mmCIF file of C-alpha atoms in Angstrom:
data_model
loop_
_atom_site.group_PDB
_atom_site.id
_atom_site.type_symbol
_atom_site.label_atom_id
_atom_site.label_comp_id
_atom_site.label_asym_id
_atom_site.label_seq_id
_atom_site.Cartn_x
_atom_site.Cartn_y
_atom_site.Cartn_z
ATOM 1 C CA UNK A 1 -117.183 19.340 -51.302
ATOM 2 C CA UNK A 2 -120.039 17.903 -53.461
ATOM 3 C CA UNK A 3 -120.419 13.944 -54.246
ATOM 4 C CA UNK A 4 -120.000 14.600 -57.997
ATOM 5 C CA UNK A 5 -117.110 14.763 -60.550
ATOM 6 C CA UNK A 6 -116.283 17.819 -62.187
ATOM 7 C CA UNK A 7 -117.433 16.545 -65.850
ATOM 8 C CA UNK A 8 -120.907 15.581 -64.236
ATOM 9 C CA UNK A 9 -121.114 19.006 -62.434
ATOM 10 C CA UNK A 10 -120.639 20.803 -65.799
ATOM 11 C CA UNK A 11 -123.531 18.466 -67.105
ATOM 12 C CA UNK A 12 -125.878 18.980 -64.066
ATOM 13 C CA UNK A 13 -125.498 23.127 -64.594
ATOM 14 C CA UNK A 14 -126.221 22.564 -68.287
ATOM 15 C CA UNK A 15 -129.244 20.287 -67.647
ATOM 16 C CA UNK A 16 -130.397 23.155 -64.838
ATOM 17 C CA UNK A 17 -130.078 25.927 -67.507
ATOM 18 C CA UNK A 18 -132.360 23.945 -69.813
ATOM 19 C CA UNK A 19 -134.943 22.841 -67.318
ATOM 20 C CA UNK A 20 -137.620 25.317 -66.591
ATOM 21 C CA UNK A 21 -138.045 24.350 -63.252
ATOM 22 C CA UNK A 22 -134.455 24.511 -62.339
ATOM 23 C CA UNK A 23 -134.261 28.094 -63.534
ATOM 24 C CA UNK A 24 -136.816 29.126 -61.505
ATOM 25 C CA UNK A 25 -136.095 27.293 -58.307
ATOM 26 C CA UNK A 26 -132.744 29.401 -57.486
ATOM 27 C CA UNK A 27 -134.783 32.715 -57.750
ATOM 28 C CA UNK A 28 -137.071 31.329 -54.827
ATOM 29 C CA UNK A 29 -134.745 29.981 -52.799
ATOM 30 C CA UNK A 30 -132.324 33.188 -52.678
ATOM 31 C CA UNK A 31 -135.301 35.926 -52.816
ATOM 32 C CA UNK A 32 -137.865 33.879 -50.787
ATOM 33 C CA UNK A 33 -141.054 31.978 -51.260
ATOM 34 C CA UNK A 34 -144.672 33.305 -51.401
ATOM 35 C CA UNK A 35 -146.736 33.246 -48.260
ATOM 36 C CA UNK A 36 -148.892 30.503 -49.615
ATOM 37 C CA UNK A 37 -148.509 27.676 -51.686
ATOM 38 C CA UNK A 38 -151.068 28.443 -54.127
ATOM 39 C CA UNK A 39 -149.065 31.364 -55.033
ATOM 40 C CA UNK A 40 -146.267 29.334 -56.459
ATOM 41 C CA UNK A 41 -145.986 28.191 -59.836
ATOM 42 C CA UNK A 42 -147.314 24.533 -60.497
ATOM 43 C CA UNK A 43 -143.977 23.252 -61.410
ATOM 44 C CA UNK A 44 -142.414 24.362 -57.912
ATOM 45 C CA UNK A 45 -145.301 23.159 -55.817
ATOM 46 C CA UNK A 46 -143.426 19.823 -55.250
ATOM 47 C CA UNK A 47 -140.581 21.641 -53.514
ATOM 48 C CA UNK A 48 -143.000 23.426 -51.231
ATOM 49 C CA UNK A 49 -142.349 21.197 -47.978
ATOM 50 C CA UNK A 50 -138.893 21.392 -48.328
ATOM 51 C CA UNK A 51 -138.551 25.077 -49.659
ATOM 52 C CA UNK A 52 -136.721 26.154 -46.320
ATOM 53 C CA UNK A 53 -133.926 23.570 -47.109
ATOM 54 C CA UNK A 54 -133.100 24.463 -50.463
ATOM 55 C CA UNK A 55 -130.067 26.580 -51.132
ATOM 56 C CA UNK A 56 -128.006 27.721 -54.089
ATOM 57 C CA UNK A 57 -123.943 27.116 -53.880
ATOM 58 C CA UNK A 58 -121.913 28.134 -56.750
ATOM 59 C CA UNK A 59 -124.822 27.994 -59.152
ATOM 60 C CA UNK A 60 -125.699 24.193 -58.163
ATOM 61 C CA UNK A 61 -129.123 23.506 -56.385
ATOM 62 C CA UNK A 62 -128.917 21.888 -52.935
ATOM 63 C CA UNK A 63 -131.381 20.430 -50.399
ATOM 64 C CA UNK A 64 -129.498 20.232 -47.416
ATOM 65 C CA UNK A 65 -126.396 19.009 -48.718
ATOM 66 C CA UNK A 66 -127.754 16.757 -51.441
ATOM 67 C CA UNK A 67 -127.904 17.550 -55.184
ATOM 68 C CA UNK A 68 -131.184 18.634 -56.630
ATOM 69 C CA UNK A 69 -131.594 16.685 -59.664
ATOM 70 C CA UNK A 70 -133.625 18.025 -62.768
ATOM 71 C CA UNK A 71 -136.021 15.902 -64.253
ATOM 72 C CA UNK A 72 -134.147 14.934 -67.333
ATOM 73 C CA UNK A 73 -131.286 13.305 -65.100
ATOM 74 C CA UNK A 74 -133.543 11.323 -62.814
ATOM 75 C CA UNK A 75 -133.962 8.032 -64.762
ATOM 76 C CA UNK A 76 -130.381 7.976 -64.986
ATOM 77 C CA UNK A 77 -129.575 8.604 -61.520
ATOM 78 C CA UNK A 78 -132.158 6.164 -60.580
ATOM 79 C CA UNK A 79 -130.522 3.355 -62.490
ATOM 80 C CA UNK A 80 -127.023 4.338 -61.081
ATOM 81 C CA UNK A 81 -128.395 3.959 -57.622
ATOM 82 C CA UNK A 82 -129.812 0.494 -58.252
ATOM 83 C CA UNK A 83 -126.575 -0.904 -60.023
ATOM 84 C CA UNK A 84 -126.076 -3.193 -57.014
ATOM 85 C CA UNK A 85 -129.751 -4.394 -57.278
ATOM 86 C CA UNK A 86 -130.025 -3.797 -53.219
ATOM 87 C CA UNK A 87 -133.382 -3.543 -51.797
ATOM 88 C CA UNK A 88 -135.528 -0.716 -51.444
ATOM 89 C CA UNK A 89 -134.369 0.694 -48.194
ATOM 90 C CA UNK A 90 -130.735 0.357 -48.989
ATOM 91 C CA UNK A 91 -131.290 2.118 -52.315
ATOM 92 C CA UNK A 92 -133.293 4.884 -50.501
ATOM 93 C CA UNK A 93 -130.593 5.178 -48.121
ATOM 94 C CA UNK A 94 -127.954 5.471 -50.916
ATOM 95 C CA UNK A 95 -130.158 8.394 -52.399
ATOM 96 C CA UNK A 96 -130.491 10.222 -49.398
ATOM 97 C CA UNK A 97 -126.988 10.712 -48.874
ATOM 98 C CA UNK A 98 -126.184 12.610 -52.216
ATOM 99 C CA UNK A 99 -129.560 13.443 -54.292
ATOM 100 C CA UNK A 100 -133.149 14.777 -54.057
ATOM 101 C CA UNK A 101 -135.933 15.356 -56.106
ATOM 102 C CA UNK A 102 -139.630 15.557 -54.998
ATOM 103 C CA UNK A 103 -141.065 12.242 -55.158
ATOM 104 C CA UNK A 104 -137.775 10.329 -55.069
ATOM 105 C CA UNK A 105 -138.873 7.807 -52.444
ATOM 106 C CA UNK A 106 -141.828 6.723 -54.599
ATOM 107 C CA UNK A 107 -139.737 6.413 -57.677
ATOM 108 C CA UNK A 108 -137.227 4.425 -56.097
ATOM 109 C CA UNK A 109 -139.850 2.270 -54.687
ATOM 110 C CA UNK A 110 -141.264 1.826 -58.203
ATOM 111 C CA UNK A 111 -138.172 0.847 -60.138
ATOM 112 C CA UNK A 112 -136.950 -1.913 -57.388
ATOM 113 C CA UNK A 113 -139.950 -3.366 -57.395
ATOM 114 C CA UNK A 114 -139.884 -3.867 -60.771
ATOM 115 C CA UNK A 115 -136.248 -5.156 -61.075
ATOM 116 C CA UNK A 116 -136.065 -8.823 -62.104
ATOM 117 C CA UNK A 117 -132.932 -9.456 -60.367
ATOM 118 C CA UNK A 118 -134.074 -8.024 -57.067
ATOM 119 C CA UNK A 119 -137.375 -9.875 -57.293
ATOM 120 C CA UNK A 120 -135.583 -13.188 -58.102
ATOM 121 C CA UNK A 121 -133.383 -12.707 -54.768
ATOM 122 C CA UNK A 122 -135.867 -10.811 -52.401
ATOM 123 C CA UNK A 123 -137.336 -13.861 -51.183
ATOM 124 C CA UNK A 124 -134.149 -15.671 -50.078
ATOM 125 C CA UNK A 125 -133.535 -12.676 -48.058
ATOM 126 C CA UNK A 126 -136.613 -12.732 -46.090
ATOM 127 C CA UNK A 127 -136.368 -11.299 -42.543
ATOM 128 C CA UNK A 128 -136.731 -14.233 -39.702
ATOM 129 C CA UNK A 129 -139.713 -13.702 -37.903
ATOM 130 C CA UNK A 130 -139.444 -12.336 -34.588
ATOM 131 C CA UNK A 131 -139.629 -15.028 -31.864
ATOM 132 C CA UNK A 132 -141.718 -14.269 -28.660
ATOM 133 C CA UNK A 133 -141.773 -15.866 -25.431
ATOM 134 C CA UNK A 134 -143.722 -16.263 -22.421
ATOM 135 C CA UNK A 135 -143.724 -13.435 -19.705
ATOM 136 C CA UNK A 136 -142.706 -14.896 -16.738
ATOM 137 C CA UNK A 137 -145.172 -14.766 -13.657
ATOM 138 C CA UNK A 138 -142.289 -14.144 -10.975
ATOM 139 C CA UNK A 139 -139.124 -11.960 -11.537
ATOM 140 C CA UNK A 140 -135.999 -13.942 -12.261
ATOM 141 C CA UNK A 141 -138.105 -17.058 -13.223
ATOM 142 C CA UNK A 142 -136.366 -16.850 -16.853
ATOM 143 C CA UNK A 143 -132.707 -15.718 -17.287
ATOM 144 C CA UNK A 144 -131.063 -15.167 -20.584
ATOM 145 C CA UNK A 145 -127.946 -13.491 -21.902
ATOM 146 C CA UNK A 146 -126.407 -13.002 -25.014
ATOM 147 C CA UNK A 147 -123.018 -14.324 -25.644
ATOM 148 C CA UNK A 148 -120.195 -12.735 -27.865
ATOM 149 C CA UNK A 149 -116.583 -12.608 -28.316
ATOM 150 C CA UNK A 150 -114.559 -9.534 -29.292
ATOM 151 C CA UNK A 151 -111.031 -9.860 -30.723
ATOM 152 C CA UNK A 152 -108.798 -6.654 -30.672
#
C-alpha cells in the first residue's frame, strides 16, 4: 500500500518516464548493478550506496517502502513536507517515512534553515540545558525519584 493518491501516482509515473535517471534506475535495480561504482552512469552514482535497497513495484521505484522521487518533483515535495513549519528533525522524520532521493537530508536542512516562519519561532523552542549534579562521594548519600501520575 503506497502513501500516495491514484492521481499523484499517475503523475509520478509520468515524471519517471520523462526523467532520464528514473528511466535507467529500474533496469539497474532489476538486472543488477556493476561491480564498481566507476562503471555506473554519472546520474546513477548518487544511488550507489542504496543500490541494494531499490526495487520496482508496479512500475514505481521504491527505496525500502519509500517512493523514489524524480528531480522535477523534489521541490514540490520539500514544500509539502515543511507546510507545518516544523524543525529540521521533524521534517526529516516525516520525509523518511514516505519519500527518498539522494541528498534529501541536506535539501531539507537547507530549506528549513531558510524558512522565515521557522526561524522566527525556533529560538522560543530552544531545548533546556541539561542540569548536572555533583556525584556523591558515598552510596545512597543522595536519593531522588521522579513522581508521575497515570490515570486509566
